[in-house]
PDB file of C-alpha atoms in Angstrom:
ATOM      1  CA  MET I   1      59.523  23.803 -15.584  1.00  0.00           C
ATOM      2  CA  ARG I   2      61.704  22.946 -18.549  1.00  0.00           C
ATOM      3  CA  VAL I   3      59.276  20.777 -20.801  1.00  0.00           C
ATOM      4  CA  THR I   4      61.207  18.415 -23.466  1.00  0.00           C
ATOM      5  CA  GLN I   5      59.689  16.820 -26.231  1.00  0.00           C
ATOM      6  CA  GLY I   6      60.338  13.384 -25.040  1.00  0.00           C
ATOM      7  CA  MET I   7      57.100  14.904 -21.987  1.00  0.00           C
ATOM      8  CA  LEU I   8      55.078  16.068 -25.253  1.00  0.00           C
ATOM      9  CA  SER I   9      54.643  13.122 -26.568  1.00  0.00           C
ATOM     10  CA  ASN I  10      54.402  10.760 -23.195  1.00  0.00           C
ATOM     11  CA  ASN I  11      50.967  13.399 -22.312  1.00  0.00           C
ATOM     12  CA  MET I  12      49.798  12.415 -26.408  1.00  0.00           C
ATOM     13  CA  LEU I  13      49.864   9.062 -26.071  1.00  0.00           C
ATOM     14  CA  ARG I  14      48.475   9.060 -21.956  1.00  0.00           C
ATOM     15  CA  ASN I  15      45.301  11.386 -23.640  1.00  0.00           C
ATOM     16  CA  LEU I  16      44.992   9.520 -26.388  1.00  0.00           C
ATOM     17  CA  SER I  17      44.991   6.318 -24.971  1.00  0.00           C
ATOM     18  CA  ASN I  18      42.339   7.804 -22.643  1.00  0.00           C
ATOM     19  CA  SER I  19      40.036   9.036 -24.770  1.00  0.00           C
ATOM     20  CA  TYR I  20      40.397   5.877 -26.534  1.00  0.00           C
ATOM     21  CA  ASP I  21      38.585   4.203 -23.606  1.00  0.00           C
ATOM     22  CA  SER I  22      36.483   7.234 -23.269  1.00  0.00           C
ATOM     23  CA  LEU I  23      35.160   5.947 -27.396  1.00  0.00           C
ATOM     24  CA  GLY I  24      35.776   2.701 -25.280  1.00  0.00           C
ATOM     25  CA  LYS I  25      33.907   2.994 -22.933  1.00  0.00           C
ATOM     26  CA  TYR I  26      30.166   4.958 -25.259  1.00  0.00           C
ATOM     27  CA  MET I  27      30.774   2.393 -27.493  1.00  0.00           C
ATOM     28  CA  ASP I  28      29.863  -0.732 -25.276  1.00  0.00           C
ATOM     29  CA  GLN I  29      26.946   1.251 -23.466  1.00  0.00           C
ATOM     30  CA  LEU I  30      24.973   1.802 -26.343  1.00  0.00           C
ATOM     31  CA  SER I  31      25.560  -2.214 -28.256  1.00  0.00           C
ATOM     32  CA  THR I  32      24.547  -2.853 -24.531  1.00  0.00           C
ATOM     33  CA  GLY I  33      21.361  -0.448 -23.600  1.00  0.00           C
ATOM     34  CA  LYS I  34      23.609  -0.280 -19.529  1.00  0.00           C
ATOM     35  CA  LYS I  35      25.257   2.105 -17.346  1.00  0.00           C
ATOM     36  CA  ILE I  36      28.514  -0.642 -16.429  1.00  0.00           C
ATOM     37  CA  ASN I  37      29.195  -3.190 -17.894  1.00  0.00           C
ATOM     38  CA  ARG I  38      31.343  -5.329 -14.718  1.00  0.00           C
ATOM     39  CA  PRO I  39      30.660  -4.572 -11.597  1.00  0.00           C
ATOM     40  CA  SER I  40      33.610  -2.262 -11.093  1.00  0.00           C
ATOM     41  CA  ASP I  41      32.590   0.070 -13.771  1.00  0.00           C
ATOM     42  CA  ASP I  42      30.507   1.650 -10.663  1.00  0.00           C
ATOM     43  CA  PRO I  43      30.393  -0.427  -7.583  1.00  0.00           C
ATOM     44  CA  VAL I  44      26.590   1.406  -6.391  1.00  0.00           C
ATOM     45  CA  VAL I  45      25.202   0.924 -10.045  1.00  0.00           C
ATOM     46  CA  ALA I  46      25.634  -2.430  -9.873  1.00  0.00           C
ATOM     47  CA  MET I  47      24.961  -3.015  -5.894  1.00  0.00           C
ATOM     48  CA  LYS I  48      20.969  -2.029  -6.537  1.00  0.00           C
ATOM     49  CA  GLY I  49      20.993  -3.430  -9.240  1.00  0.00           C
ATOM     50  CA  MET I  50      21.209  -6.847  -8.335  1.00  0.00           C
ATOM     51  CA  ASN I  51      19.330  -6.007  -6.000  1.00  0.00           C
ATOM     52  CA  TYR I  52      16.415  -4.427  -8.006  1.00  0.00           C
ATOM     53  CA  ARG I  53      16.562  -7.302 -10.203  1.00  0.00           C
ATOM     54  CA  THR I  54      16.459  -9.759  -6.863  1.00  0.00           C
ATOM     55  CA  GLN I  55      13.070  -7.383  -6.000  1.00  0.00           C
ATOM     56  CA  VAL I  56      11.645  -8.296 -10.056  1.00  0.00           C
ATOM     57  CA  THR I  57      12.733 -11.958  -9.466  1.00  0.00           C
ATOM     58  CA  GLU I  58      10.759 -12.640  -6.634  1.00  0.00           C
ATOM     59  CA  ILE I  59       7.680 -11.314  -8.341  1.00  0.00           C
ATOM     60  CA  GLU I  60       7.898 -13.160 -11.029  1.00  0.00           C
ATOM     61  CA  GLN I  61       8.068 -16.125  -8.406  1.00  0.00           C
ATOM     62  CA  TYR I  62       4.704 -14.835  -6.566  1.00  0.00           C
ATOM     63  CA  GLN I  63       3.108 -14.408  -9.431  1.00  0.00           C
ATOM     64  CA  ARG I  64       4.182 -18.124 -10.876  1.00  0.00           C
ATOM     65  CA  ASN I  65       2.779 -19.347  -7.217  1.00  0.00           C
ATOM     66  CA  THR I  66      -0.621 -16.976  -7.651  1.00  0.00           C
ATOM     67  CA  SER I  67      -1.791 -18.848 -11.107  1.00  0.00           C
ATOM     68  CA  GLU I  68      -0.962 -21.986 -10.104  1.00  0.00           C
ATOM     69  CA  VAL I  69      -3.331 -20.775  -6.852  1.00  0.00           C
ATOM     70  CA  HIS I  70      -5.596 -19.851  -9.396  1.00  0.00           C
ATOM     71  CA  ASN I  71      -5.441 -22.687 -11.529  1.00  0.00           C
ATOM     72  CA  TRP I  72      -5.991 -24.606  -8.268  1.00  0.00           C
ATOM     73  CA  MET I  73      -9.360 -22.503  -7.017  1.00  0.00           C
ATOM     74  CA  ASP I  74     -10.086 -22.136 -10.377  1.00  0.00           C
ATOM     75  CA  ASN I  75     -10.838 -25.869 -11.056  1.00  0.00           C
ATOM     76  CA  SER I  76     -12.124 -26.264  -7.291  1.00  0.00           C
ATOM     77  CA  ASP I  77     -14.900 -24.186  -7.959  1.00  0.00           C
ATOM     78  CA  SER I  78     -15.890 -25.760 -11.084  1.00  0.00           C
ATOM     79  CA  ALA I  79     -16.140 -29.096  -9.375  1.00  0.00           C
ATOM     80  CA  LEU I  80     -17.702 -27.743  -6.378  1.00  0.00           C
ATOM     81  CA  ASP I  81     -20.853 -26.945  -8.927  1.00  0.00           C
ATOM     82  CA  GLN I  82     -20.701 -29.466 -10.606  1.00  0.00           C
ATOM     83  CA  ALA I  83     -20.971 -31.582  -7.151  1.00  0.00           C
ATOM     84  CA  THR I  84     -24.152 -28.336  -6.600  1.00  0.00           C
ATOM     85  CA  GLN I  85     -25.757 -29.981  -9.226  1.00  0.00           C
ATOM     86  CA  ALA I  86     -25.832 -33.475  -8.607  1.00  0.00           C
ATOM     87  CA  LEU I  87     -27.521 -32.429  -4.402  1.00  0.00           C
ATOM     88  CA  GLN I  88     -29.495 -30.924  -6.607  1.00  0.00           C
ATOM     89  CA  ARG I  89     -30.636 -33.655  -8.536  1.00  0.00           C
ATOM     90  CA  LEU I  90     -30.697 -36.041  -5.724  1.00  0.00           C
ATOM     91  CA  ARG I  91     -32.869 -33.956  -3.498  1.00  0.00           C
ATOM     92  CA  GLU I  92     -34.927 -33.484  -6.443  1.00  0.00           C
ATOM     93  CA  LEU I  93     -34.964 -37.808  -7.176  1.00  0.00           C
ATOM     94  CA  ALA I  94     -35.577 -37.274  -2.829  1.00  0.00           C
ATOM     95  CA  VAL I  95     -38.385 -34.829  -3.085  1.00  0.00           C
ATOM     96  CA  GLN I  96     -39.917 -37.134  -5.891  1.00  0.00           C
ATOM     97  CA  GLY I  97     -39.360 -40.382  -4.081  1.00  0.00           C
ATOM     98  CA  SER I  98     -41.619 -38.543  -1.295  1.00  0.00           C
ATOM     99  CA  ASN I  99     -44.087 -37.881  -2.620  1.00  0.00           C
ATOM    100  CA  GLY I 100     -46.577 -41.276  -2.349  1.00  0.00           C
ATOM    101  CA  THR I 101     -47.461 -41.791  -5.953  1.00  0.00           C
ATOM    102  CA  TYR I 102     -43.950 -44.308  -7.018  1.00  0.00           C
ATOM    103  CA  GLU I 103     -44.294 -47.358  -7.655  1.00  0.00           C
ATOM    104  CA  ASP I 104     -41.829 -50.678  -6.771  1.00  0.00           C
ATOM    105  CA  GLY I 105     -40.255 -50.071  -9.725  1.00  0.00           C
ATOM    106  CA  GLN I 106     -40.207 -46.618 -10.657  1.00  0.00           C
ATOM    107  CA  ARG I 107     -38.775 -46.253  -7.260  1.00  0.00           C
ATOM    108  CA  GLU I 108     -35.924 -48.964  -8.482  1.00  0.00           C
ATOM    109  CA  ASN I 109     -35.734 -46.166 -11.331  1.00  0.00           C
ATOM    110  CA  ILE I 110     -34.987 -43.448  -8.694  1.00  0.00           C
ATOM    111  CA  ALA I 111     -32.206 -45.362  -6.628  1.00  0.00           C
ATOM    112  CA  GLN I 112     -30.254 -46.983 -10.149  1.00  0.00           C
ATOM    113  CA  GLU I 113     -29.998 -42.334 -10.711  1.00  0.00           C
ATOM    114  CA  VAL I 114     -29.376 -41.777  -7.600  1.00  0.00           C
ATOM    115  CA  ASP I 115     -25.829 -45.066  -6.847  1.00  0.00           C
ATOM    116  CA  GLN I 116     -25.103 -42.974 -10.421  1.00  0.00           C
ATOM    117  CA  LEU I 117     -24.999 -39.404  -8.645  1.00  0.00           C
ATOM    118  CA  ARG I 118     -22.893 -41.387  -5.799  1.00  0.00           C
ATOM    119  CA  ASP I 119     -20.474 -42.336  -8.190  1.00  0.00           C
ATOM    120  CA  HIS I 120     -20.256 -39.240 -10.685  1.00  0.00           C
ATOM    121  CA  LEU I 121     -19.000 -37.607  -7.030  1.00  0.00           C
ATOM    122  CA  ALA I 122     -16.701 -39.585  -5.976  1.00  0.00           C
ATOM    123  CA  ASP I 123     -15.507 -38.687  -9.368  1.00  0.00           C
ATOM    124  CA  ILE I 124     -15.392 -34.917  -8.553  1.00  0.00           C
ATOM    125  CA  ALA I 125     -13.706 -35.259  -5.778  1.00  0.00           C
ATOM    126  CA  ASN I 126     -11.115 -37.745  -7.465  1.00  0.00           C
ATOM    127  CA  THR I 127     -10.677 -34.242  -9.518  1.00  0.00           C
ATOM    128  CA  LYS I 128      -7.263 -33.939 -10.734  1.00  0.00           C
ATOM    129  CA  VAL I 129      -5.446 -31.047 -12.319  1.00  0.00           C
ATOM    130  CA  ASN I 130      -1.820 -31.195 -13.721  1.00  0.00           C
ATOM    131  CA  GLY I 131      -1.744 -34.379 -12.966  1.00  0.00           C
ATOM    132  CA  LYS I 132      -2.079 -34.207  -8.717  1.00  0.00           C
ATOM    133  CA  TYR I 133      -6.176 -34.424  -6.361  1.00  0.00           C
ATOM    134  CA  ILE I 134      -7.374 -31.552  -5.839  1.00  0.00           C
ATOM    135  CA  PHE I 135      -9.523 -32.119  -2.831  1.00  0.00           C
ATOM    136  CA  ASN I 136      -6.867 -34.398  -0.702  1.00  0.00           C
ATOM    137  CA  GLY I 137      -5.388 -31.675   1.370  1.00  0.00           C
ATOM    138  CA  THR I 138      -1.148 -31.741   0.761  1.00  0.00           C
ATOM    139  CA  LYS I 139      -2.105 -35.693  -0.149  1.00  0.00           C
ATOM    140  CA  THR I 140      -2.003 -35.271  -3.876  1.00  0.00           C
ATOM    141  CA  ASP I 141      -0.908 -38.459  -5.280  1.00  0.00           C
ATOM    142  CA  THR I 142      -3.863 -40.487  -3.429  1.00  0.00           C
ATOM    143  CA  PRO I 143      -7.693 -40.149  -4.733  1.00  0.00           C
ATOM    144  CA  PRO I 144      -9.334 -39.001  -1.626  1.00  0.00           C
ATOM    145  CA  VAL I 145     -11.984 -41.528  -2.501  1.00  0.00           C
ATOM    146  CA  VAL I 146     -11.066 -44.729  -3.537  1.00  0.00           C
ATOM    147  CA  ASP I 147     -14.295 -47.742  -3.860  1.00  0.00           C
ATOM    148  CA  GLY I 148     -16.111 -45.691  -2.328  1.00  0.00           C
ATOM    149  CA  GLU I 149     -14.851 -44.827   0.864  1.00  0.00           C
ATOM    150  CA  VAL I 150     -13.520 -41.643   1.905  1.00  0.00           C
ATOM    151  CA  GLN I 151      -9.553 -42.199   2.416  1.00  0.00           C
ATOM    152  CA  GLU I 152      -7.787 -39.558   4.618  1.00  0.00           C
ATOM    153  CA  GLY I 153      -6.920 -36.344   3.719  1.00  0.00           C
ATOM    154  CA  GLY I 154      -3.518 -34.604   4.299  1.00  0.00           C
ATOM    155  CA  GLY I 155      -3.230 -31.326   5.044  1.00  0.00           C
ATOM    156  CA  ASP I 156      -3.896 -27.650   4.586  1.00  0.00           C
ATOM    157  CA  VAL I 157      -2.738 -26.784   0.986  1.00  0.00           C
ATOM    158  CA  VAL I 158      -0.012 -23.008   1.847  1.00  0.00           C
ATOM    159  CA  VAL I 159       1.022 -20.959  -0.480  1.00  0.00           C
ATOM    160  CA  GLU I 160       3.351 -18.187  -0.454  1.00  0.00           C
ATOM    161  CA  VAL I 161       1.440 -15.511  -2.855  1.00  0.00           C
ATOM    162  CA  ALA I 162       3.404 -12.348  -1.854  1.00  0.00           C
ATOM    163  CA  SER I 163       6.618 -11.453   0.501  1.00  0.00           C
ATOM    164  CA  GLY I 164       5.080 -12.668   3.605  1.00  0.00           C
ATOM    165  CA  THR I 165       1.276 -13.577   2.333  1.00  0.00           C
ATOM    166  CA  LYS I 166       0.352 -17.161   2.306  1.00  0.00           C
ATOM    167  CA  LEU I 167      -2.922 -18.770   0.732  1.00  0.00           C
ATOM    168  CA  LYS I 168      -4.471 -21.583   1.686  1.00  0.00           C
ATOM    169  CA  ALA I 169      -5.584 -22.657  -2.252  1.00  0.00           C
ATOM    170  CA  ASN I 170      -6.677 -25.465  -1.025  1.00  0.00           C
ATOM    171  CA  ILE I 171     -10.373 -26.014   0.150  1.00  0.00           C
ATOM    172  CA  ASP I 172     -11.856 -28.135   3.323  1.00  0.00           C
ATOM    173  CA  ALA I 173     -13.091 -31.136   1.342  1.00  0.00           C
ATOM    174  CA  GLY I 174     -14.368 -33.125   4.962  1.00  0.00           C
ATOM    175  CA  GLU I 175     -16.613 -31.165   4.593  1.00  0.00           C
ATOM    176  CA  VAL I 176     -17.758 -31.589   1.166  1.00  0.00           C
ATOM    177  CA  PHE I 177     -17.126 -35.068   0.005  1.00  0.00           C
ATOM    178  CA  SER I 178     -17.118 -36.810   3.547  1.00  0.00           C
ATOM    179  CA  SER I 179     -18.083 -39.866   4.495  1.00  0.00           C
ATOM    180  CA  ASP I 180     -21.101 -39.215   6.008  1.00  0.00           C
ATOM    181  CA  LEU I 181     -22.730 -38.062   2.556  1.00  0.00           C
ATOM    182  CA  PHE I 182     -22.245 -41.610   0.843  1.00  0.00           C
ATOM    183  CA  ASP I 183     -23.259 -42.682   3.565  1.00  0.00           C
ATOM    184  CA  ASP I 184     -26.095 -40.580   3.847  1.00  0.00           C
ATOM    185  CA  ILE I 185     -26.502 -41.497  -0.417  1.00  0.00           C
ATOM    186  CA  GLN I 186     -26.128 -45.350  -0.142  1.00  0.00           C
ATOM    187  CA  ALA I 187     -28.793 -44.288   2.928  1.00  0.00           C
ATOM    188  CA  PHE I 188     -31.378 -42.995   0.591  1.00  0.00           C
ATOM    189  CA  SER I 189     -30.606 -44.932  -2.070  1.00  0.00           C
ATOM    190  CA  ASP I 190     -31.514 -48.307  -0.076  1.00  0.00           C
ATOM    191  CA  ALA I 191     -34.410 -47.158   1.499  1.00  0.00           C
ATOM    192  CA  LEU I 192     -35.124 -46.425  -1.932  1.00  0.00           C
ATOM    193  CA  ARG I 193     -35.193 -49.900  -3.109  1.00  0.00           C
ATOM    194  CA  SER I 194     -36.578 -50.755   0.732  1.00  0.00           C
ATOM    195  CA  ASP I 195     -40.469 -51.005   1.426  1.00  0.00           C
ATOM    196  CA  ILE I 196     -40.095 -48.094   3.850  1.00  0.00           C
ATOM    197  CA  PRO I 197     -43.089 -46.033   2.853  1.00  0.00           C
ATOM    198  CA  ASP I 198     -43.086 -43.415   0.800  1.00  0.00           C
ATOM    199  CA  GLU I 199     -43.988 -40.497   3.474  1.00  0.00           C
ATOM    200  CA  GLU I 200     -40.384 -41.515   5.578  1.00  0.00           C
ATOM    201  CA  LEU I 201     -38.623 -40.552   2.129  1.00  0.00           C
ATOM    202  CA  ASP I 202     -38.501 -37.666   3.682  1.00  0.00           C
ATOM    203  CA  ALA I 203     -35.169 -37.864   6.201  1.00  0.00           C
ATOM    204  CA  ASN I 204     -32.642 -37.386   2.808  1.00  0.00           C
ATOM    205  CA  ILE I 205     -34.710 -34.314   1.918  1.00  0.00           C
ATOM    206  CA  ALA I 206     -32.741 -32.853   5.629  1.00  0.00           C
ATOM    207  CA  SER I 207     -29.836 -34.914   5.203  1.00  0.00           C
ATOM    208  CA  LEU I 208     -29.649 -33.575   1.529  1.00  0.00           C
ATOM    209  CA  ASP I 209     -29.821 -30.014   2.430  1.00  0.00           C
ATOM    210  CA  ASN I 210     -27.236 -30.133   5.072  1.00  0.00           C
ATOM    211  CA  HIS I 211     -25.108 -31.054   2.454  1.00  0.00           C
ATOM    212  CA  ILE I 212     -26.421 -28.807  -0.307  1.00  0.00           C
ATOM    213  CA  ASP I 213     -25.609 -26.066   2.596  1.00  0.00           C
ATOM    214  CA  ASN I 214     -22.022 -27.639   3.245  1.00  0.00           C
ATOM    215  CA  VAL I 215     -20.715 -26.873  -0.199  1.00  0.00           C
ATOM    216  CA  VAL I 216     -22.122 -23.297  -0.549  1.00  0.00           C
ATOM    217  CA  ASN I 217     -20.439 -22.749   2.843  1.00  0.00           C
ATOM    218  CA  GLU I 218     -16.842 -24.034   0.818  1.00  0.00           C
ATOM    219  CA  ARG I 219     -17.367 -22.091  -1.926  1.00  0.00           C
ATOM    220  CA  ALA I 220     -18.609 -19.275   0.313  1.00  0.00           C
ATOM    221  CA  ASP I 221     -15.556 -19.170   1.444  1.00  0.00           C
ATOM    222  CA  LEU I 222     -13.880 -20.500  -1.965  1.00  0.00           C
ATOM    223  CA  GLY I 223     -14.231 -17.504  -3.579  1.00  0.00           C
ATOM    224  CA  ALA I 224     -13.574 -15.046  -0.728  1.00  0.00           C
ATOM    225  CA  ARG I 225      -9.616 -16.700  -1.016  1.00  0.00           C
ATOM    226  CA  MET I 226     -10.582 -15.934  -4.649  1.00  0.00           C
ATOM    227  CA  ASN I 227     -11.366 -11.999  -4.383  1.00  0.00           C
ATOM    228  CA  ARG I 228      -8.498 -11.601  -2.138  1.00  0.00           C
ATOM    229  CA  LEU I 229      -6.195 -13.020  -4.621  1.00  0.00           C
ATOM    230  CA  ASP I 230      -7.514 -11.306  -7.386  1.00  0.00           C
ATOM    231  CA  LEU I 231      -6.234  -7.971  -4.711  1.00  0.00           C
ATOM    232  CA  ILE I 232      -2.441  -9.558  -4.267  1.00  0.00           C
ATOM    233  CA  GLU I 233      -1.972 -10.579  -8.532  1.00  0.00           C
ATOM    234  CA  ASP I 234      -3.619  -6.418  -9.035  1.00  0.00           C
ATOM    235  CA  ARG I 235      -0.555  -5.885  -5.954  1.00  0.00           C
ATOM    236  CA  LEU I 236       2.411  -7.642  -8.553  1.00  0.00           C
ATOM    237  CA  SER I 237       1.265  -6.333 -10.990  1.00  0.00           C
ATOM    238  CA  SER I 238       2.170  -2.644  -9.772  1.00  0.00           C
ATOM    239  CA  GLN I 239       4.522  -4.372  -7.922  1.00  0.00           C
ATOM    240  CA  GLU I 240       6.061  -5.464 -10.943  1.00  0.00           C
ATOM    241  CA  VAL I 241       5.953  -2.191 -13.260  1.00  0.00           C
ATOM    242  CA  THR I 242       7.118  -0.365 -10.276  1.00  0.00           C
ATOM    243  CA  ALA I 243      11.090  -2.562  -9.435  1.00  0.00           C
ATOM    244  CA  ASN I 244      11.306  -2.928 -12.921  1.00  0.00           C
ATOM    245  CA  LYS I 245      10.988   0.953 -13.439  1.00  0.00           C
ATOM    246  CA  MET I 246      14.039   1.161 -10.844  1.00  0.00           C
ATOM    247  CA  MET I 247      16.141  -0.913 -12.410  1.00  0.00           C
ATOM    248  CA  SER I 248      15.485   0.419 -15.881  1.00  0.00           C
ATOM    249  CA  ASP I 249      16.343   3.978 -14.438  1.00  0.00           C
ATOM    250  CA  ASN I 250      19.838   2.093 -12.492  1.00  0.00           C
ATOM    251  CA  GLU I 251      21.478   0.555 -14.469  1.00  0.00           C
ATOM    252  CA  ASP I 252      19.736   1.370 -18.250  1.00  0.00           C
ATOM    253  CA  ILE I 253      21.478   4.371 -19.870  1.00  0.00           C
ATOM    254  CA  ASP I 254      19.627   7.324 -21.412  1.00  0.00           C
ATOM    255  CA  LEU I 255      20.930   6.453 -25.655  1.00  0.00           C
ATOM    256  CA  GLU I 256      20.322  10.928 -26.645  1.00  0.00           C
ATOM    257  CA  LYS I 257      23.128  11.208 -23.735  1.00  0.00           C
ATOM    258  CA  VAL I 258      24.851   8.777 -24.910  1.00  0.00           C
ATOM    259  CA  ILE I 259      24.853  10.048 -27.868  1.00  0.00           C
ATOM    260  CA  MET I 260      26.213  12.921 -28.277  1.00  0.00           C
ATOM    261  CA  LYS I 261      28.046  12.214 -25.582  1.00  0.00           C
ATOM    262  CA  LEU I 262      30.030   9.797 -28.014  1.00  0.00           C
ATOM    263  CA  THR I 263      29.718  12.215 -30.874  1.00  0.00           C
ATOM    264  CA  THR I 264      32.221  15.227 -28.651  1.00  0.00           C
ATOM    265  CA  GLN I 265      34.239  11.799 -27.689  1.00  0.00           C
ATOM    266  CA  GLU I 266      34.890  11.169 -31.473  1.00  0.00           C
ATOM    267  CA  SER I 267      35.569  15.434 -31.947  1.00  0.00           C
ATOM    268  CA  VAL I 268      38.071  15.266 -29.314  1.00  0.00           C
ATOM    269  CA  HIS I 269      39.777  12.513 -30.572  1.00  0.00           C
ATOM    270  CA  ARG I 270      40.254  13.402 -34.064  1.00  0.00           C
ATOM    271  CA  ALA I 271      41.200  16.743 -31.725  1.00  0.00           C
ATOM    272  CA  ALA I 272      44.044  15.306 -30.070  1.00  0.00           C
ATOM    273  CA  LEU I 273      44.867  13.437 -33.796  1.00  0.00           C
ATOM    274  CA  SER I 274      45.711  16.749 -34.390  1.00  0.00           C
ATOM    275  CA  ALA I 275      46.998  18.534 -31.911  1.00  0.00           C
ATOM    276  CA  GLY I 276      49.511  14.663 -31.777  1.00  0.00           C
ATOM    277  CA  SER I 277      50.728  14.931 -35.307  1.00  0.00           C
ATOM    278  CA  ARG I 278      51.979  19.143 -34.459  1.00  0.00           C
ATOM    279  CA  ILE I 279      54.534  18.440 -31.184  1.00  0.00           C
ATOM    280  CA  ILE I 280      56.359  14.620 -33.307  1.00  0.00           C
ATOM    281  CA  GLN I 281      59.215  15.913 -33.936  1.00  0.00           C
ATOM    282  CA  PRO I 282      59.706  15.567 -37.952  1.00  0.00           C
ATOM    283  CA  THR I 283      62.651  13.042 -38.426  1.00  0.00           C
ATOM    284  CA  LEU I 284      66.073  12.867 -40.473  1.00  0.00           C
ATOM    285  CA  THR I 285      63.263  11.084 -44.043  1.00  0.00           C
ATOM    286  CA  ASP I 286      60.788  14.419 -43.196  1.00  0.00           C
ATOM    287  CA  PHE I 287      63.382  17.148 -44.140  1.00  0.00           C
ATOM    288  CA  LEU I 288      65.189  14.867 -46.908  1.00  0.00           C
ATOM    289  CA  ARG I 289      61.429  14.835 -49.059  1.00  0.00           C
TER     290      ARG I 289
END
């Protein structure tokens, strides 16, 4: 085949153009740190990257959900601890009132403290976190206790904390801050102000023990769920590390390798320019110098 000057020039220009493309590709990779900058560069890497990025986004959302559930549970546990202390104080007052050594004025003083503890328990039941009532189920915008009356609560607050795993965030407030609780405390207060013998106040001790047991049982159930939530958080953290590593392996460049390729390509490009300058036919001006 006859090789003409035009063929040599065209080949040189095509090779130089390809060399510029390679230089541009490596420069883009170094400036962005990514193997590809558009899906057409490598559709397989692009598709895998989208899947990995979706997985990382899901994990981050689950972590936000677990944080919300943790916040809810921690505040519930703290409130139940305060409720337990208040109920234990009520029991102490019931024991004191039933020992038969107090006068009427002293029983009135005990009744006043009982009233304050009842109001304190109502305040605990109306605990708000981030503007939400945490002891009223899904009815987070309405208080569970209004003017001493227990309102009908909502259902369980269930939050998805991992793929296919949902966890109950709230407690059964009806088991702790029930109408029976406030009625029994009010009955105890009324009994202290009445003329009934001190010995008959023993019945209040038994009812308060039942309410204390209810709080303890709810805290035990809450504690079990908090332990499970800790395990889920550990698993999400591990999954986040793995997903980020897979995403990085898929789309991030090997910096040293790309720098070596760029250096090599620069050498090739200089050689191509040198060879090209020899191929281009001298013009009449060159002979006239």
